[in-house]
PDB file of C-alpha atoms in Angstrom:
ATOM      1  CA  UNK O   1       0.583 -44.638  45.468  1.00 77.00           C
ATOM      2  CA  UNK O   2      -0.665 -46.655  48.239  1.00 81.00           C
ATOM      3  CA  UNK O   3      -3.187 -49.627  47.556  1.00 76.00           C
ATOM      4  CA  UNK O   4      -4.050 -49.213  51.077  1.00 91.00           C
ATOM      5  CA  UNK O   5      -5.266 -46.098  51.164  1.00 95.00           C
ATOM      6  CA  UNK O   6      -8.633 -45.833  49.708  1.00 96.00           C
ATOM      7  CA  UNK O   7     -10.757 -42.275  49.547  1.00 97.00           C
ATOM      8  CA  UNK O   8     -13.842 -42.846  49.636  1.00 97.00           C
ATOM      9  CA  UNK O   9     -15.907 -39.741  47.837  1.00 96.00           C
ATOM     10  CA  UNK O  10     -19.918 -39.162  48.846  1.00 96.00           C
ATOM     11  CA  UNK O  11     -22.306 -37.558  48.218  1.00 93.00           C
ATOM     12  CA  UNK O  12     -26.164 -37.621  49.875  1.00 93.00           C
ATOM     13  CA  UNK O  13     -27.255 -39.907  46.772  1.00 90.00           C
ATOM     14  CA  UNK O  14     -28.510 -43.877  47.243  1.00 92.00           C
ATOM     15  CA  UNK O  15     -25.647 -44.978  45.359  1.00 92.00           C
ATOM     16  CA  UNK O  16     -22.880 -43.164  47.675  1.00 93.00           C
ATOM     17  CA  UNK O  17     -24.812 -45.468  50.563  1.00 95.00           C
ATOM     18  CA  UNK O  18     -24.341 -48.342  48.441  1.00 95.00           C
ATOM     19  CA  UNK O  19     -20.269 -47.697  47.756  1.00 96.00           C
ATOM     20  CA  UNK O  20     -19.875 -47.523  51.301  1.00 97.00           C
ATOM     21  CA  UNK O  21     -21.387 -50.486  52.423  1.00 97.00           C
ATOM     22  CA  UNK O  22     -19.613 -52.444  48.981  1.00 96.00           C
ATOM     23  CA  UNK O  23     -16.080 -51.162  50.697  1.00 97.00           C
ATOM     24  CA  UNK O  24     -17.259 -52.717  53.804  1.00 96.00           C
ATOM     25  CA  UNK O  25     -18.579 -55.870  52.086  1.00 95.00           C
ATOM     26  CA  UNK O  26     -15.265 -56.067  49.778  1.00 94.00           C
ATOM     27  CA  UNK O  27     -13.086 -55.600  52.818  1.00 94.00           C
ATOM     28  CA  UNK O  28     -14.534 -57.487  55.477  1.00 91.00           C
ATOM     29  CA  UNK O  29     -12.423 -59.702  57.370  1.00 84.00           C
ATOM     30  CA  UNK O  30      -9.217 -57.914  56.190  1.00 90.00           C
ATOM     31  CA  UNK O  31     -10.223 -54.112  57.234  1.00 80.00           C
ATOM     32  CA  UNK O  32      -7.575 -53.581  59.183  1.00 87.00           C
ATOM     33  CA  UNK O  33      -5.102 -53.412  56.799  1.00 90.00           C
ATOM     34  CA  UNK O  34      -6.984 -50.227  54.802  1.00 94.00           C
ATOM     35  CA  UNK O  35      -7.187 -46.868  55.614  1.00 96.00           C
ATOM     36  CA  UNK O  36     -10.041 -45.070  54.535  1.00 97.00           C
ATOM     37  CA  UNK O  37     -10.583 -41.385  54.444  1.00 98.00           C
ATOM     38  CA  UNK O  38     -13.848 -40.264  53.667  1.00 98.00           C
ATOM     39  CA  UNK O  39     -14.631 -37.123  51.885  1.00 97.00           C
ATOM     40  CA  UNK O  40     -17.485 -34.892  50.633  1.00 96.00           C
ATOM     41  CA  UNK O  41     -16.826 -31.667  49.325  1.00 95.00           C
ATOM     42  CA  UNK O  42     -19.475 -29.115  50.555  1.00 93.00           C
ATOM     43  CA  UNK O  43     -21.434 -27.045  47.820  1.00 85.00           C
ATOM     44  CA  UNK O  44     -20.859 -23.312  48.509  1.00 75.00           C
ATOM     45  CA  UNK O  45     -23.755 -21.510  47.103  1.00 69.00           C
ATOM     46  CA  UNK O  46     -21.979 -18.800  44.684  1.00 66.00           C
ATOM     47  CA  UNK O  47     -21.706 -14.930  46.152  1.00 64.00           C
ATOM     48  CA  UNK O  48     -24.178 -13.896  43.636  1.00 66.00           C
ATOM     49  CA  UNK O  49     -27.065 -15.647  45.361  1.00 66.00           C
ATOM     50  CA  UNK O  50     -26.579 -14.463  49.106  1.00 66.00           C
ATOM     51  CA  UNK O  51     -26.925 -10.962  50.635  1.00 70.00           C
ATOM     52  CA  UNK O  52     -24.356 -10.603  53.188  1.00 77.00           C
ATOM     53  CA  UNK O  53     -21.445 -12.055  54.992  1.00 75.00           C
ATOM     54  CA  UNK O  54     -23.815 -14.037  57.920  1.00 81.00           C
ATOM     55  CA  UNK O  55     -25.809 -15.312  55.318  1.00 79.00           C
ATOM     56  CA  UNK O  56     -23.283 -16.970  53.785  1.00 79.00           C
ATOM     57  CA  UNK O  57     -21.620 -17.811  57.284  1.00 82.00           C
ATOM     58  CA  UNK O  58     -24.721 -19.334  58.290  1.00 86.00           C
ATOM     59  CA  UNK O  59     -25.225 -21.463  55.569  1.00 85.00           C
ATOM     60  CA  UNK O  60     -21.824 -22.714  55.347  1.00 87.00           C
ATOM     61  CA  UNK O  61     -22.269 -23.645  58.687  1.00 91.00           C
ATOM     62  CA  UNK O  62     -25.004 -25.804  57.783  1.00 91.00           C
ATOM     63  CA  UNK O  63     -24.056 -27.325  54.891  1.00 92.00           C
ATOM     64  CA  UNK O  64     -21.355 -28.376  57.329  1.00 95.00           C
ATOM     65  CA  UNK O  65     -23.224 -29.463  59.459  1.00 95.00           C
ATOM     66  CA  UNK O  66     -24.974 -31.914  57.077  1.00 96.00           C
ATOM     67  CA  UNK O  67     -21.806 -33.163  55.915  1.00 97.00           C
ATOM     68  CA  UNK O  68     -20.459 -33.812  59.471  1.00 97.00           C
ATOM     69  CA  UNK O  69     -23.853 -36.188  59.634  1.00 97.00           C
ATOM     70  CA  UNK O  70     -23.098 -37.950  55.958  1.00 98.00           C
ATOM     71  CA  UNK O  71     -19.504 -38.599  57.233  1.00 98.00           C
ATOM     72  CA  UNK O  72     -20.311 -39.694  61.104  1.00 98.00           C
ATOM     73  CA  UNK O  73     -23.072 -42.226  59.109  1.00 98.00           C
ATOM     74  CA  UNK O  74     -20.512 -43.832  56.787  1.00 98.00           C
ATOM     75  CA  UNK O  75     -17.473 -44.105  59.618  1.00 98.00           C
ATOM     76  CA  UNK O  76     -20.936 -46.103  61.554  1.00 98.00           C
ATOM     77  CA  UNK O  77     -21.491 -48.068  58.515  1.00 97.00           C
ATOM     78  CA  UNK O  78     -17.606 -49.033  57.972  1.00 97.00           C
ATOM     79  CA  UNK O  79     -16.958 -49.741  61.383  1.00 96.00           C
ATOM     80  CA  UNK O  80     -19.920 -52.531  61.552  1.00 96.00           C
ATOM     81  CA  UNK O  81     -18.035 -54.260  59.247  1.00 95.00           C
ATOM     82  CA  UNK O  82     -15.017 -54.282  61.521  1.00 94.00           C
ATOM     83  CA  UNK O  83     -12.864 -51.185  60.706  1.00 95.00           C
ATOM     84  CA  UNK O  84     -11.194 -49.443  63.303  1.00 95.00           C
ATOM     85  CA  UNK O  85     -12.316 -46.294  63.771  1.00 95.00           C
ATOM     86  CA  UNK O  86      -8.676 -45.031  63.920  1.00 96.00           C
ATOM     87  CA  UNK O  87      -8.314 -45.789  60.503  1.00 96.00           C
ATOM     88  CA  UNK O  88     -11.048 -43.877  59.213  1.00 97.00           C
ATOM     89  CA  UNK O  89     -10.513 -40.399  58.534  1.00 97.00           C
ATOM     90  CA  UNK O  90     -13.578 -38.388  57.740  1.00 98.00           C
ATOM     91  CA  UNK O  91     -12.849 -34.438  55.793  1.00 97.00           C
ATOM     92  CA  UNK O  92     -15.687 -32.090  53.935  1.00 96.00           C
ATOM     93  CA  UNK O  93     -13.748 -29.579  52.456  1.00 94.00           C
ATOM     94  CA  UNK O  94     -15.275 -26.415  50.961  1.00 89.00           C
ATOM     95  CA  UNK O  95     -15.184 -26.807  47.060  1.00 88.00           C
ATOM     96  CA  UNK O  96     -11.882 -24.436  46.022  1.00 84.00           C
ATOM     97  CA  UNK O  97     -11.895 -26.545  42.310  1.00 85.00           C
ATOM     98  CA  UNK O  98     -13.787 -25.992  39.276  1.00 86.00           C
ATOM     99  CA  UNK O  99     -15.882 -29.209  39.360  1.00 87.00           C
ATOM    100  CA  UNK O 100     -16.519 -31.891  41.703  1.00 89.00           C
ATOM    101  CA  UNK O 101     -14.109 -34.145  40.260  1.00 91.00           C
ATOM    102  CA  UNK O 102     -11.157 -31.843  40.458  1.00 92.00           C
ATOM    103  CA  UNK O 103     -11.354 -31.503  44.020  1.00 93.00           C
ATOM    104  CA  UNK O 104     -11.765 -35.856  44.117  1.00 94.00           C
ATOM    105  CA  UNK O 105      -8.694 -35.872  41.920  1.00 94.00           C
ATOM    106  CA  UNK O 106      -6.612 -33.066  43.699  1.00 94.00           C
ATOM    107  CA  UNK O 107      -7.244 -35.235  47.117  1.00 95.00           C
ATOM    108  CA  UNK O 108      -6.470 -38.191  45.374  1.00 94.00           C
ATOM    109  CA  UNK O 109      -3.305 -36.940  44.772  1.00 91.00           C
ATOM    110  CA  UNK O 110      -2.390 -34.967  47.282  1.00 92.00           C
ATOM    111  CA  UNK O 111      -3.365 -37.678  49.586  1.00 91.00           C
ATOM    112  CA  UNK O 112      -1.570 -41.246  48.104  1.00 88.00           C
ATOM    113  CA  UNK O 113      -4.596 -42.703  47.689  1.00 95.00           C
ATOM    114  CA  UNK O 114      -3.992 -46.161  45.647  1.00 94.00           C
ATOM    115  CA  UNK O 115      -7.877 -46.636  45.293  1.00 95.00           C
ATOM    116  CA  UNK O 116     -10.301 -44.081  44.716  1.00 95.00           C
ATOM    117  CA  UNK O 117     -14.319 -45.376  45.266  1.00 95.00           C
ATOM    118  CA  UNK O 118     -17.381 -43.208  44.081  1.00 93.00           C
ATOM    119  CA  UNK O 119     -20.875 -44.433  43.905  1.00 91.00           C
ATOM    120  CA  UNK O 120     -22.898 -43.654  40.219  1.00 82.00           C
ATOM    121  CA  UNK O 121     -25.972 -41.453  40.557  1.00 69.00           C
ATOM    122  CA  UNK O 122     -27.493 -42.898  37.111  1.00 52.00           C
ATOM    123  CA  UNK O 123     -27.934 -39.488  35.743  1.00 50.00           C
ATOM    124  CA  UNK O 124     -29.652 -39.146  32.372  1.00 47.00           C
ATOM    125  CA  UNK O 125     -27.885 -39.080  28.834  1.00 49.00           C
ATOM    126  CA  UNK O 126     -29.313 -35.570  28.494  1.00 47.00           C
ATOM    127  CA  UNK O 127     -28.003 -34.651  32.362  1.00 43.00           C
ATOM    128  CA  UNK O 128     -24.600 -36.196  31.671  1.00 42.00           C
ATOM    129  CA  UNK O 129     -24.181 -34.640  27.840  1.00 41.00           C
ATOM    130  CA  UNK O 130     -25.094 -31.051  29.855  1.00 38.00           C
ATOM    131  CA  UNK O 131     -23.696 -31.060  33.396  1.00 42.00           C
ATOM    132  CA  UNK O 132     -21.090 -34.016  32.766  1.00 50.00           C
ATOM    133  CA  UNK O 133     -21.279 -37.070  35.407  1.00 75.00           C
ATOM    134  CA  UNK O 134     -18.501 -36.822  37.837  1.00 84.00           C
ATOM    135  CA  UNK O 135     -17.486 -40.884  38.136  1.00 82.00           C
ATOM    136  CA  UNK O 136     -17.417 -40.415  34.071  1.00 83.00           C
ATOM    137  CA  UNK O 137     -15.000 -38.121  34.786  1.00 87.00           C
ATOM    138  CA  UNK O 138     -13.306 -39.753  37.720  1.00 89.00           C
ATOM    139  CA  UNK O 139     -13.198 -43.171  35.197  1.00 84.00           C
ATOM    140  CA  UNK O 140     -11.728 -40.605  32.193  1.00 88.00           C
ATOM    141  CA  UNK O 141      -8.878 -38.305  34.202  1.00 86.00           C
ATOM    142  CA  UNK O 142      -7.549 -40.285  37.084  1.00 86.00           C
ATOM    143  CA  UNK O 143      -4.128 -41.487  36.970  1.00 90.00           C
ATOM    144  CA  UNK O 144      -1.766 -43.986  38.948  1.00 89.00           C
ATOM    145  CA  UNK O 145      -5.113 -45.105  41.086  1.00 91.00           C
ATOM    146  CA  UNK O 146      -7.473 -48.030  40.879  1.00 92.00           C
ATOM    147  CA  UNK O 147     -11.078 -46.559  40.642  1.00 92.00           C
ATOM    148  CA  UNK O 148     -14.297 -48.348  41.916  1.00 92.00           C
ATOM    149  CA  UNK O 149     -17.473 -47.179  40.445  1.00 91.00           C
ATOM    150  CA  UNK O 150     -20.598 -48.701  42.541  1.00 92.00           C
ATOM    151  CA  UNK O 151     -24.122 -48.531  41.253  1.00 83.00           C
TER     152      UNK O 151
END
């Protein structure tokens, strides 16, 4: 594990906004130092609920899209606060994992990440006791990693 090497999980929500711009606040003045890779792991929309092939083609393309603007907009928001862009690595993988936080944990891992920041969408008790919340998860399954849940 790295401590240097923070990945930085969003999603389009107000609170992934505000966990970016807290890593830039937290790390300002010693940026240089970090690298940061931020992620967001594209929703496929399951088989079941598309017609054909293109369809799906053409809406993976963009939801890819989309993510390519979430990421460019936090690398802008990072590097205001004085990270190089070179150490900013931006990735939307397709979700391949059974839940959100699986795929944040299996890049966590994979990766040698020594800090792992998510922001806290302030889901409902009744959302959370149905869907689950995925920093709840994040807080309850990651291992040898500091965890940073922003609200």
């Amino acid at each position: 594990m790295n401590p240097k090497n923070i990945l930085l999980a969003i999603d389009y929500s107000p609170s992934s906004e505000q966990a970016v711009d807290y890593v830039g606040r937290m790390l300002n003045g010693i940026s240089r130092e970090f690298l940061i890779t931020v992620m967001h792991v594209i929703e496929d929309t399951p088989p079941d609920f598309i017609e054909n092939a293109a369809d799906r083609d053409q809406r993976i393309e963009s939801l890819t899209g989309r993510a390519d603007s979430l990421l460019k907009k936090a690398r802008q928001t990072l590097t205001s606060y004085g990270f190089p862009e070179e150490n900013i690595r931006l990735k939307a993988p397709l979700r391949q994992c059974e839940s959100l936080a699986s795929c944040i944990l299996a890049e966590q891992r994979s990766g040698d990440y020594g800090t792992l920041v998510v922001g806290r969408r302030g889901i409902s008790k009744p959302e959370e006791f149905l869907f689950g919340s995925v920093s709840n998860k994040l807080l309850r399954t990651a291992r040898n990693c500091t965890v940073w849940v922003v609200e």
